[in-house]
PDB file of C-alpha atoms and ligand atoms in Angstrom:
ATOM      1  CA  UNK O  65       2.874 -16.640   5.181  1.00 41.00           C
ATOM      2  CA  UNK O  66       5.906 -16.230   2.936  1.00 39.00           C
ATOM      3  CA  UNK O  67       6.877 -12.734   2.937  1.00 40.00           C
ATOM      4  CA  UNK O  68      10.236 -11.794   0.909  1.00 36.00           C
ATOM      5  CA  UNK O  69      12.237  -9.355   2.549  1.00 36.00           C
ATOM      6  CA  UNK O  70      15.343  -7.800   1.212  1.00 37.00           C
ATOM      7  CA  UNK O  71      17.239  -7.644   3.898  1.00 37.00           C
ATOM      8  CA  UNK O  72      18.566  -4.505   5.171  1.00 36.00           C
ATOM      9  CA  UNK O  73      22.309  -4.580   5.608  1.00 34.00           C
ATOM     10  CA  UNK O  74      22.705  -1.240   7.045  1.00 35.00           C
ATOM     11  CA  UNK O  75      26.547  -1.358   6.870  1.00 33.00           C
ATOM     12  CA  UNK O  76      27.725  -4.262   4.629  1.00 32.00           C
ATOM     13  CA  UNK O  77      24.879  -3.226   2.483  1.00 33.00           C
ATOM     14  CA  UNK O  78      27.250  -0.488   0.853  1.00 33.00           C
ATOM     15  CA  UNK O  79      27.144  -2.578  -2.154  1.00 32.00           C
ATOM     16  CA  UNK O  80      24.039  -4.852  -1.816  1.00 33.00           C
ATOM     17  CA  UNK O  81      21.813  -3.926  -4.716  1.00 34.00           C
ATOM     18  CA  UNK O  82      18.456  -4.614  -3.978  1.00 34.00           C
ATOM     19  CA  UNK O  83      16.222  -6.925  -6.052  1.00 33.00           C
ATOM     20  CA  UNK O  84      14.180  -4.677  -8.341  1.00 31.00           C
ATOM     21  CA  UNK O  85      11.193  -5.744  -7.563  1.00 32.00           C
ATOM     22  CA  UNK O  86       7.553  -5.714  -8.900  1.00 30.00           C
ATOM     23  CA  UNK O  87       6.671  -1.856  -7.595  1.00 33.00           C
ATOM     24  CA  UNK O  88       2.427  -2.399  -7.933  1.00 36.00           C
ATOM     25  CA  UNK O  89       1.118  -2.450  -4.578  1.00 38.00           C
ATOM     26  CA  UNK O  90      -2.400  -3.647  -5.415  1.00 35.00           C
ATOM     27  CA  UNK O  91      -3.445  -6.300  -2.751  1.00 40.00           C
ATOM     28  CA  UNK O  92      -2.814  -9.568  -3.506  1.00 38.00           C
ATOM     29  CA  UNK O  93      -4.232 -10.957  -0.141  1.00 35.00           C
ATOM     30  CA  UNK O  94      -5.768  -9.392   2.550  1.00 35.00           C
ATOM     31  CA  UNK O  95      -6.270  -9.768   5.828  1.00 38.00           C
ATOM     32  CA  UNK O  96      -2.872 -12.260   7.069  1.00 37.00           C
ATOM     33  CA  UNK O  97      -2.848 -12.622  10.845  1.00 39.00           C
ATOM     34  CA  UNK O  98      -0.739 -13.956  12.934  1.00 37.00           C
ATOM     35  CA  UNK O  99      -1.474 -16.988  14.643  1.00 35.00           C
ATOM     36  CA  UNK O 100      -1.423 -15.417  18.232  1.00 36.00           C
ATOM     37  CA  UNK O 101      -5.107 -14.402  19.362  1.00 34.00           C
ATOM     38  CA  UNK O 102      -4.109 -12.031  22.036  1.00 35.00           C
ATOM     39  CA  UNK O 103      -4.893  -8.586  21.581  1.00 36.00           C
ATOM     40  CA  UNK O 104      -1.969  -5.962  20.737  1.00 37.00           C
ATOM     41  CA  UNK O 105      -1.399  -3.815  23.954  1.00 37.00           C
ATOM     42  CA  UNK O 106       0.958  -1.162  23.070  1.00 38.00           C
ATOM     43  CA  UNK O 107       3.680  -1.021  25.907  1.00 38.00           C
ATOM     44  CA  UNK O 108       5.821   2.093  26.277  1.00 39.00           C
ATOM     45  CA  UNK O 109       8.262   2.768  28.887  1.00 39.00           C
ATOM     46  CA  UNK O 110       7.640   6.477  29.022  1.00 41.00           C
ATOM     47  CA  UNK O 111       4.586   7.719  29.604  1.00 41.00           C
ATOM     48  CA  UNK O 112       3.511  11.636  29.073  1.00 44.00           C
ATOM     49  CA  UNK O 113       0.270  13.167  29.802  1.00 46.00           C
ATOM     50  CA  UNK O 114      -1.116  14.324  26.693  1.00 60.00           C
ATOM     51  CA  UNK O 115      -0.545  11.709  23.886  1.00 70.00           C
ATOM     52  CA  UNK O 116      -2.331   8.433  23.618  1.00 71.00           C
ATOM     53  CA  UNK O 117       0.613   6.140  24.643  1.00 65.00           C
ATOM     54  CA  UNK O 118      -1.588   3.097  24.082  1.00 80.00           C
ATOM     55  CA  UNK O 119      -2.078   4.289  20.342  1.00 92.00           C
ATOM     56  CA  UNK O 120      -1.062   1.646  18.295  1.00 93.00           C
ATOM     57  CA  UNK O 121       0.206   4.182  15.394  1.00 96.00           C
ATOM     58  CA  UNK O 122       2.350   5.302  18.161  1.00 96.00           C
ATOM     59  CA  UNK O 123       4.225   1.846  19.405  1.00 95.00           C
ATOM     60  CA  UNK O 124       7.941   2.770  20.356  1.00 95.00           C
ATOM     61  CA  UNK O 125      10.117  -0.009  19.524  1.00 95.00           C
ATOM     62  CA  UNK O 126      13.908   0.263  19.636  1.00 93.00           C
ATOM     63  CA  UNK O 127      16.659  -1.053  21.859  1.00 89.00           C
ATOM     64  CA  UNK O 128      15.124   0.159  25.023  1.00 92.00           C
ATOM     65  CA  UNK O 129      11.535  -1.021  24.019  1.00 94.00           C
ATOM     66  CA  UNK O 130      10.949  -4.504  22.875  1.00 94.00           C
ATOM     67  CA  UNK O 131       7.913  -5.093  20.512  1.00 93.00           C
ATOM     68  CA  UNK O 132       5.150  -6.804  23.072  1.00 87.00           C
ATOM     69  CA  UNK O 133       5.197 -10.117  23.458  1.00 83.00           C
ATOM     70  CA  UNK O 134       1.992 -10.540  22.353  1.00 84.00           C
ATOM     71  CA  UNK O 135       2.269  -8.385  19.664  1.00 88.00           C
ATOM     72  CA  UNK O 136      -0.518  -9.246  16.574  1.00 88.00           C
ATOM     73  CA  UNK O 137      -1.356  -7.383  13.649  1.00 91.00           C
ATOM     74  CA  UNK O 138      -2.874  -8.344  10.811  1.00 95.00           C
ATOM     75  CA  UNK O 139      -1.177  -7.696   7.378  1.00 96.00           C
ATOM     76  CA  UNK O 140      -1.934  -6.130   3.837  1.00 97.00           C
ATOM     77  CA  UNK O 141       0.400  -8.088   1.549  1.00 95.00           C
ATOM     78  CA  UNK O 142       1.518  -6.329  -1.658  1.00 91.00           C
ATOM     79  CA  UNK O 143       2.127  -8.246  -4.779  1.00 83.00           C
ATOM     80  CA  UNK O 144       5.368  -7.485  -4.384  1.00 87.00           C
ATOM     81  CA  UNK O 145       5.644  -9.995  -1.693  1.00 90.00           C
ATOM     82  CA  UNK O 146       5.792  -6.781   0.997  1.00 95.00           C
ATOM     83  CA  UNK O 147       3.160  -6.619   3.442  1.00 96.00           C
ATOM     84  CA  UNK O 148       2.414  -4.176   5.980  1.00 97.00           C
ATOM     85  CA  UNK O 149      -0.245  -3.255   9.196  1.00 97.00           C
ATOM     86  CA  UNK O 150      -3.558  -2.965   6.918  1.00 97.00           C
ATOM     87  CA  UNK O 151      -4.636  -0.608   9.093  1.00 97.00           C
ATOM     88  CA  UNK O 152      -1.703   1.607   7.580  1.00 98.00           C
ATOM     89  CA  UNK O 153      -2.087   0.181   4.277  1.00 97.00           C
ATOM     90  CA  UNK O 154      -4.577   2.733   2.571  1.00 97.00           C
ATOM     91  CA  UNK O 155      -2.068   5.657   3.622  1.00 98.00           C
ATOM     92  CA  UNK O 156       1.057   3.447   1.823  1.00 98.00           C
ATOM     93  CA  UNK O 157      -0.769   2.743  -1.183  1.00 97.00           C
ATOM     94  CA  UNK O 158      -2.371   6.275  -1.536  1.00 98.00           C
ATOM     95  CA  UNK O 159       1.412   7.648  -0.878  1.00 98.00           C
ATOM     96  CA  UNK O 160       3.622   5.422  -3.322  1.00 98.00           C
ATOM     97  CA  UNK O 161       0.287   6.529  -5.909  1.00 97.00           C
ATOM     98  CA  UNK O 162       1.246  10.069  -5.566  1.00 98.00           C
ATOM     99  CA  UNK O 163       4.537  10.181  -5.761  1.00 98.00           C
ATOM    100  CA  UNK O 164       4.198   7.922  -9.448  1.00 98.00           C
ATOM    101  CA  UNK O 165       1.558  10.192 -10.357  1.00 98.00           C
ATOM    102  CA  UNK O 166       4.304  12.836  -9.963  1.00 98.00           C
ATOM    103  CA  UNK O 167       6.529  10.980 -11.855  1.00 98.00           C
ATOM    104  CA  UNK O 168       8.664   8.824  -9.554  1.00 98.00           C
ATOM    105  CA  UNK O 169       9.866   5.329  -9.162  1.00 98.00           C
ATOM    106  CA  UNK O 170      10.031   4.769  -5.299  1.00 98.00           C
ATOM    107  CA  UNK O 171      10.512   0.941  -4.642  1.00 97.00           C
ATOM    108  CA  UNK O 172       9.346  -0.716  -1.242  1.00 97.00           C
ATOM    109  CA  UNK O 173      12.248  -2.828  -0.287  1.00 95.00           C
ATOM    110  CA  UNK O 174      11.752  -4.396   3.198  1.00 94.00           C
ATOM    111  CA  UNK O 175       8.496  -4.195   5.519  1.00 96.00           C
ATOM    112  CA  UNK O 176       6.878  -6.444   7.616  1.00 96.00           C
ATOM    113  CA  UNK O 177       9.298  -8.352   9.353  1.00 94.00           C
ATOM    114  CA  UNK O 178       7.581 -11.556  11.644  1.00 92.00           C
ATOM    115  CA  UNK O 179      10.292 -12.135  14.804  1.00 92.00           C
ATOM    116  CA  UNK O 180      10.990 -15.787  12.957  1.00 92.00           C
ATOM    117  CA  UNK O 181      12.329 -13.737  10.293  1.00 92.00           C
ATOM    118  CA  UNK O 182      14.318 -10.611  12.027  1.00 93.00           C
ATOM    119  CA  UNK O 183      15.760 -13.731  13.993  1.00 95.00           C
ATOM    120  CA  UNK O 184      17.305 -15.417  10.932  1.00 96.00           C
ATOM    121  CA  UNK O 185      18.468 -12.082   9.344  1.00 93.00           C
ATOM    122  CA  UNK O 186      20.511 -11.916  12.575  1.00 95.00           C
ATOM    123  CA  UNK O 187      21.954 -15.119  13.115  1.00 97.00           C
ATOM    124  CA  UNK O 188      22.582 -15.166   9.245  1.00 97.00           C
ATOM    125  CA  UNK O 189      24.543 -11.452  10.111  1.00 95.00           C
ATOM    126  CA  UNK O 190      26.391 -12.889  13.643  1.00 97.00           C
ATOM    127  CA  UNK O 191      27.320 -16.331  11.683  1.00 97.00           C
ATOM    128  CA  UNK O 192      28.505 -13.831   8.739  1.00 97.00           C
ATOM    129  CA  UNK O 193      31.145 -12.264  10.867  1.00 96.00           C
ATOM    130  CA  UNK O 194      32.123 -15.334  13.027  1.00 97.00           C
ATOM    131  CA  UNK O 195      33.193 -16.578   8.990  1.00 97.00           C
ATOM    132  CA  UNK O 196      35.359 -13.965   9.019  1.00 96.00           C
ATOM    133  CA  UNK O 197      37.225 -14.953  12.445  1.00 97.00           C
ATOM    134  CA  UNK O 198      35.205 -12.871  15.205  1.00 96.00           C
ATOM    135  CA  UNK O 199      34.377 -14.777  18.174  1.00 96.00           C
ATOM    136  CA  UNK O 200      30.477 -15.349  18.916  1.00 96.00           C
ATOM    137  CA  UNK O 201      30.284 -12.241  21.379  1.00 96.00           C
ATOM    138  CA  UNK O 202      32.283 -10.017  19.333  1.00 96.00           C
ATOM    139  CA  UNK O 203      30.389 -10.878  16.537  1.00 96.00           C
ATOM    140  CA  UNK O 204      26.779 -10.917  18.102  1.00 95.00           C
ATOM    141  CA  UNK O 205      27.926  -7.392  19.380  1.00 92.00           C
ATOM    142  CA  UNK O 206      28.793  -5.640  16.012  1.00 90.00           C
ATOM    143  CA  UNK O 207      25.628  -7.403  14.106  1.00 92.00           C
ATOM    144  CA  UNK O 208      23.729  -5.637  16.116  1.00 87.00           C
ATOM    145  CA  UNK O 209      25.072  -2.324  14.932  1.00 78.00           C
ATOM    146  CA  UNK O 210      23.818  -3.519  11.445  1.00 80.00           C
ATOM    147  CA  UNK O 211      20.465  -5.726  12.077  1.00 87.00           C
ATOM    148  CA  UNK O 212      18.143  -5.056  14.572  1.00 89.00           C
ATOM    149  CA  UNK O 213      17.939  -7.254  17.705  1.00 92.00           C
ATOM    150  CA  UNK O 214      14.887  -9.399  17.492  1.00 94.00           C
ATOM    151  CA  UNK O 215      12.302  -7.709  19.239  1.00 94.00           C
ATOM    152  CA  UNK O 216      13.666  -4.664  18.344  1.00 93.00           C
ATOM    153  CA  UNK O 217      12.800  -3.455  15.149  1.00 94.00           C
ATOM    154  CA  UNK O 218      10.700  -1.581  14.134  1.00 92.00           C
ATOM    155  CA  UNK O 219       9.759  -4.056  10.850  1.00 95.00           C
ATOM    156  CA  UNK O 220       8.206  -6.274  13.434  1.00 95.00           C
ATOM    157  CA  UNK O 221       5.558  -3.553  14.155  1.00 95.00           C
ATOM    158  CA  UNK O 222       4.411  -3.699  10.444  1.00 96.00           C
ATOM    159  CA  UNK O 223       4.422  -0.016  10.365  1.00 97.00           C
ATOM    160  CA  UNK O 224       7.623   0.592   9.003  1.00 97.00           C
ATOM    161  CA  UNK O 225       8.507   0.383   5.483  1.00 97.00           C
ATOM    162  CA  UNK O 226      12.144   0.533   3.330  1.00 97.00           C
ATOM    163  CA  UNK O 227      12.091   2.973   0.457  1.00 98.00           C
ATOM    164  CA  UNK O 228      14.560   3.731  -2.210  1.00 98.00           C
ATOM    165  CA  UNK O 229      14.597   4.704  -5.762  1.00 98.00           C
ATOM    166  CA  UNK O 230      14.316   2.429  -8.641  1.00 98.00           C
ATOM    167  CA  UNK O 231      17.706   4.127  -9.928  1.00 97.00           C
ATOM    168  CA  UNK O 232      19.365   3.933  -6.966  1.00 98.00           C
ATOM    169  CA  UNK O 233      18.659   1.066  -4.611  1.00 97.00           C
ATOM    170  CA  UNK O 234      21.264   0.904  -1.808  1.00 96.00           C
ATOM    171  CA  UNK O 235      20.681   1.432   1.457  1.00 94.00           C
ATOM    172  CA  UNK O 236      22.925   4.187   1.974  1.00 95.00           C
ATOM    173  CA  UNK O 237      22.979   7.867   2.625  1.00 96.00           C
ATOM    174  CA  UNK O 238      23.385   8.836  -0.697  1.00 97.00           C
ATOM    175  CA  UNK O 239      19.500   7.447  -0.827  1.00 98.00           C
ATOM    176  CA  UNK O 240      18.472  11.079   0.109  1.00 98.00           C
ATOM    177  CA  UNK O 241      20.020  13.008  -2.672  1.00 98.00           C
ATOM    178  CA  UNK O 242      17.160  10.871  -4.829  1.00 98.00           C
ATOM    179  CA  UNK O 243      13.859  12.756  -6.482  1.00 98.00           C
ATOM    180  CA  UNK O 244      12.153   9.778  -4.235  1.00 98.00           C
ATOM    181  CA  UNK O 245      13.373  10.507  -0.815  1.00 98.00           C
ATOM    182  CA  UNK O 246      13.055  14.138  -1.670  1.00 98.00           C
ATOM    183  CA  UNK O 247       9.879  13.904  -2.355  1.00 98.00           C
ATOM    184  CA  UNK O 248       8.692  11.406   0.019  1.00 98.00           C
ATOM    185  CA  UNK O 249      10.608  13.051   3.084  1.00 98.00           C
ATOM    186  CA  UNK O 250       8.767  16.404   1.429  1.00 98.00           C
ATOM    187  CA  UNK O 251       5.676  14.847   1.639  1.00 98.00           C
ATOM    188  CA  UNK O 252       5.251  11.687   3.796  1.00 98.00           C
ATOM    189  CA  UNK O 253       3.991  13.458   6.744  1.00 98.00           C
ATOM    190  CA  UNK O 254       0.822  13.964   4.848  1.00 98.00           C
ATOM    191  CA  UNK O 255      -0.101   9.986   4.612  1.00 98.00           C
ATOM    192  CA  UNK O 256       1.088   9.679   8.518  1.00 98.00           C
ATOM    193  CA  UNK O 257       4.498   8.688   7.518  1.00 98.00           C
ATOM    194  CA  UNK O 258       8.285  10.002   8.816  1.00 98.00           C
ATOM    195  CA  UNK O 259      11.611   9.923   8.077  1.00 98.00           C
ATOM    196  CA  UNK O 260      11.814   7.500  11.328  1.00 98.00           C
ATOM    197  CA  UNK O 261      15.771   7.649  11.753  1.00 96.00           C
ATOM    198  CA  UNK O 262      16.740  11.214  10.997  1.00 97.00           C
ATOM    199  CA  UNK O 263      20.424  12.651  10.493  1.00 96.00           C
ATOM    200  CA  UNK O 264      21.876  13.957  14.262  1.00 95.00           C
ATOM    201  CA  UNK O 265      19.537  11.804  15.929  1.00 96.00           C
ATOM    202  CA  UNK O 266      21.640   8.759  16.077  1.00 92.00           C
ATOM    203  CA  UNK O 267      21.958   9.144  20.024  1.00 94.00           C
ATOM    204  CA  UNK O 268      18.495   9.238  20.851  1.00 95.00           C
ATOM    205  CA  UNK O 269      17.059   6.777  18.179  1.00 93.00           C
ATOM    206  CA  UNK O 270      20.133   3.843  18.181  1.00 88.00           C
ATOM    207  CA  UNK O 271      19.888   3.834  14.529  1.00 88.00           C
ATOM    208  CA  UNK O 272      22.398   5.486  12.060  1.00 88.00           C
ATOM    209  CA  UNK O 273      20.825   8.228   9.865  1.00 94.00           C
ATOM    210  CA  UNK O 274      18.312   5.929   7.393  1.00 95.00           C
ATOM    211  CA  UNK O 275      16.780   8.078   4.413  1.00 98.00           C
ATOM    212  CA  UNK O 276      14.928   5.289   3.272  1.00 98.00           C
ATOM    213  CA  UNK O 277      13.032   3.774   6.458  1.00 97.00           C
ATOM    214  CA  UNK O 278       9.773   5.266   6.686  1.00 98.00           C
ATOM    215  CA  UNK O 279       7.467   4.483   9.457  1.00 98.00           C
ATOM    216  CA  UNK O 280       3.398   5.101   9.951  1.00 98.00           C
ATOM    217  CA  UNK O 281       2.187   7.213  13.363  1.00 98.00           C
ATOM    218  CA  UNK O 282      -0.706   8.992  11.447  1.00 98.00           C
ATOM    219  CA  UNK O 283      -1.106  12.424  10.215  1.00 98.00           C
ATOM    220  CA  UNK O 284      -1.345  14.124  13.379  1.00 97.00           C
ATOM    221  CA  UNK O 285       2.121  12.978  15.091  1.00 97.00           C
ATOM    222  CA  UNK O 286       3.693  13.129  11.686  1.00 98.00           C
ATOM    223  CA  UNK O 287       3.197  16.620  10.326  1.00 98.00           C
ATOM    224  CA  UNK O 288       4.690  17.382  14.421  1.00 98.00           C
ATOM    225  CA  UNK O 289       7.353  15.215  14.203  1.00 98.00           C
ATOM    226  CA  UNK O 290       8.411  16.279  10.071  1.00 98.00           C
ATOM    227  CA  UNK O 291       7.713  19.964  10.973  1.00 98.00           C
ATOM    228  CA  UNK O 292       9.570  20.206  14.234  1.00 97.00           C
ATOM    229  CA  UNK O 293      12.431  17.706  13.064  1.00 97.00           C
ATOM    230  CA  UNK O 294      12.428  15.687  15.956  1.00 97.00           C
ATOM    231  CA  UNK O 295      12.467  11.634  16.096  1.00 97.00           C
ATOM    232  CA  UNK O 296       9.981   9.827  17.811  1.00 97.00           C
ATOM    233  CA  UNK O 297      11.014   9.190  20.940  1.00 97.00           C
ATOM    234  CA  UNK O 298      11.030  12.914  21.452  1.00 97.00           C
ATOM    235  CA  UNK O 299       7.815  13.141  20.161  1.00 97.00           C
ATOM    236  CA  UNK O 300       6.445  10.896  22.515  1.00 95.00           C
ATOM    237  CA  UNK O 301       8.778  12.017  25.236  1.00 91.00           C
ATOM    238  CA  UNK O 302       7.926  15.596  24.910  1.00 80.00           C
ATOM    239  CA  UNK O 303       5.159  16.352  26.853  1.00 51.00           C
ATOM    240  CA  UNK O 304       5.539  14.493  29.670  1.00 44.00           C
ATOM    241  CA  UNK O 305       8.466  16.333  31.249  1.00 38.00           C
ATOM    242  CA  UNK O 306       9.827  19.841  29.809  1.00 36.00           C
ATOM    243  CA  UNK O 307      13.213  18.330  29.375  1.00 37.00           C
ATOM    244  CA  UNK O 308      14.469  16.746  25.935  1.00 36.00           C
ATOM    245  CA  UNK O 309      15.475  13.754  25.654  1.00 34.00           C
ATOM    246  CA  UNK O 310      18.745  12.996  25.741  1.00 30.00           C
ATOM    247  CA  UNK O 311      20.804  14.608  23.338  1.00 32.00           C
TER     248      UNK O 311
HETATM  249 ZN1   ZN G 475      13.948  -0.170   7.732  1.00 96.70          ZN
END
């Protein structure tokens, strides 16, 4: 499966324009699955008594959580060359519909990620830096701060998706002063989307403030998590014990 992914240089990427590319979403294949047969077990490290911790819509991946080992999804790939957890796929597509029906140009950018690929986008970052004189640890240590670990991010899931306008397509903060990310951040929580890095929440999510990553959990746990303005990991942390997470 050949899946082109721009790649998302959170820092560097100041002045990385993103290749425009083809916005229809129509399926082009269906139906790519990995090769691994196992079936996806969710694994969480916190567990609460009230929300389905096993849901796959609610998979917590980030520095503390590694995606499963055995991991599998299958994929919706977009003609775009995007793909994403088909299972999410109708609520993407019906999503990027409405918010061109209202008369906007929102441009998926990154998505699926396999962990062959999230490995070479960070070797590629760690063998940028050591270019530039930084010894292997240092530089393993600050690529991190601007490409996900393999096995920890969230593209791997095929839930997430990168978002940004057609006019303005850097993956910075000034994303969010866009009609797209207004809108979408307006309205994603009706498709099962959020705004999966919010701004303050740095501390508890390990991921600078991204108005452009989007991520599927389904309607429920996303009009809760948009309406309240709380990440996921206080979402999912929130009713097992009645204090916060860590702020
Ligand atoms: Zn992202």
């Amino acid at each position: 499966m050949v899946i082109t992914v721009c790649v998302a240089v959170y820092f560097i990427g100041a002045n990385y324009l993103i290749h425009n590319l083809d916005q229809k979403l129509d399926i082009q294949t269906s139906s790519q699955s990995s090769q691994n047969d196992q079936s996806s077990k969710t694994q969480q490290s916190e567990s609460n008594s009230t929300k389905d911790t096993q849901d796959w819509k609610l998979t917590l991946v980030n520095q503390n959580n590694l995606i499963p080992e055995n991991y599998t999804i299958e994929v919706t790939e977009l003609n775009n060359g995007q793909a994403i957890d088909k299972r999410a796929y109708p609520y993407l597509q019906e999503m990027m519909d409405d918010a061109r029906a209202a008369g906007l140009s929102p441009i998926i950018c990154s998505s699926y990620r396999s962990m062959e690929k999230q490995t070479r986008l960070f070797d590629e970052q760690v063998k940028g830096l050591q270019n530039q004189g930084k010894d292997y640890v240092d530089a393993v240590a600050e690529a991190k701060t601007a490409v996900a670990y393999p096995g920890t991010s969230e593209h791997q899931l095929g839930l997430a998706v990168d978002i940004v306008s057609e006019d303005y397509q850097l993956l910075d903060e000034k994303q969010e002063e866009t009609p797209e990310y207004i809108w979408l951040s307006k309205n994603c929580s009706k498709y099962g989307f959020i705004v999966r890095y919010p701004n303050g929440k740095t501390d508890i999510t390990g991921v600078i403030y991204e108005p452009w990553h989007f991520r599927y959990v389904g309607k429920e746990a996303a009009q809760e998590i948009m309406s309240k303005g709380i990440c996921l990991e206080e979402y999912l942390e929130g009713s097992s014990s009645s204090s916060s997470a860590k702020s």
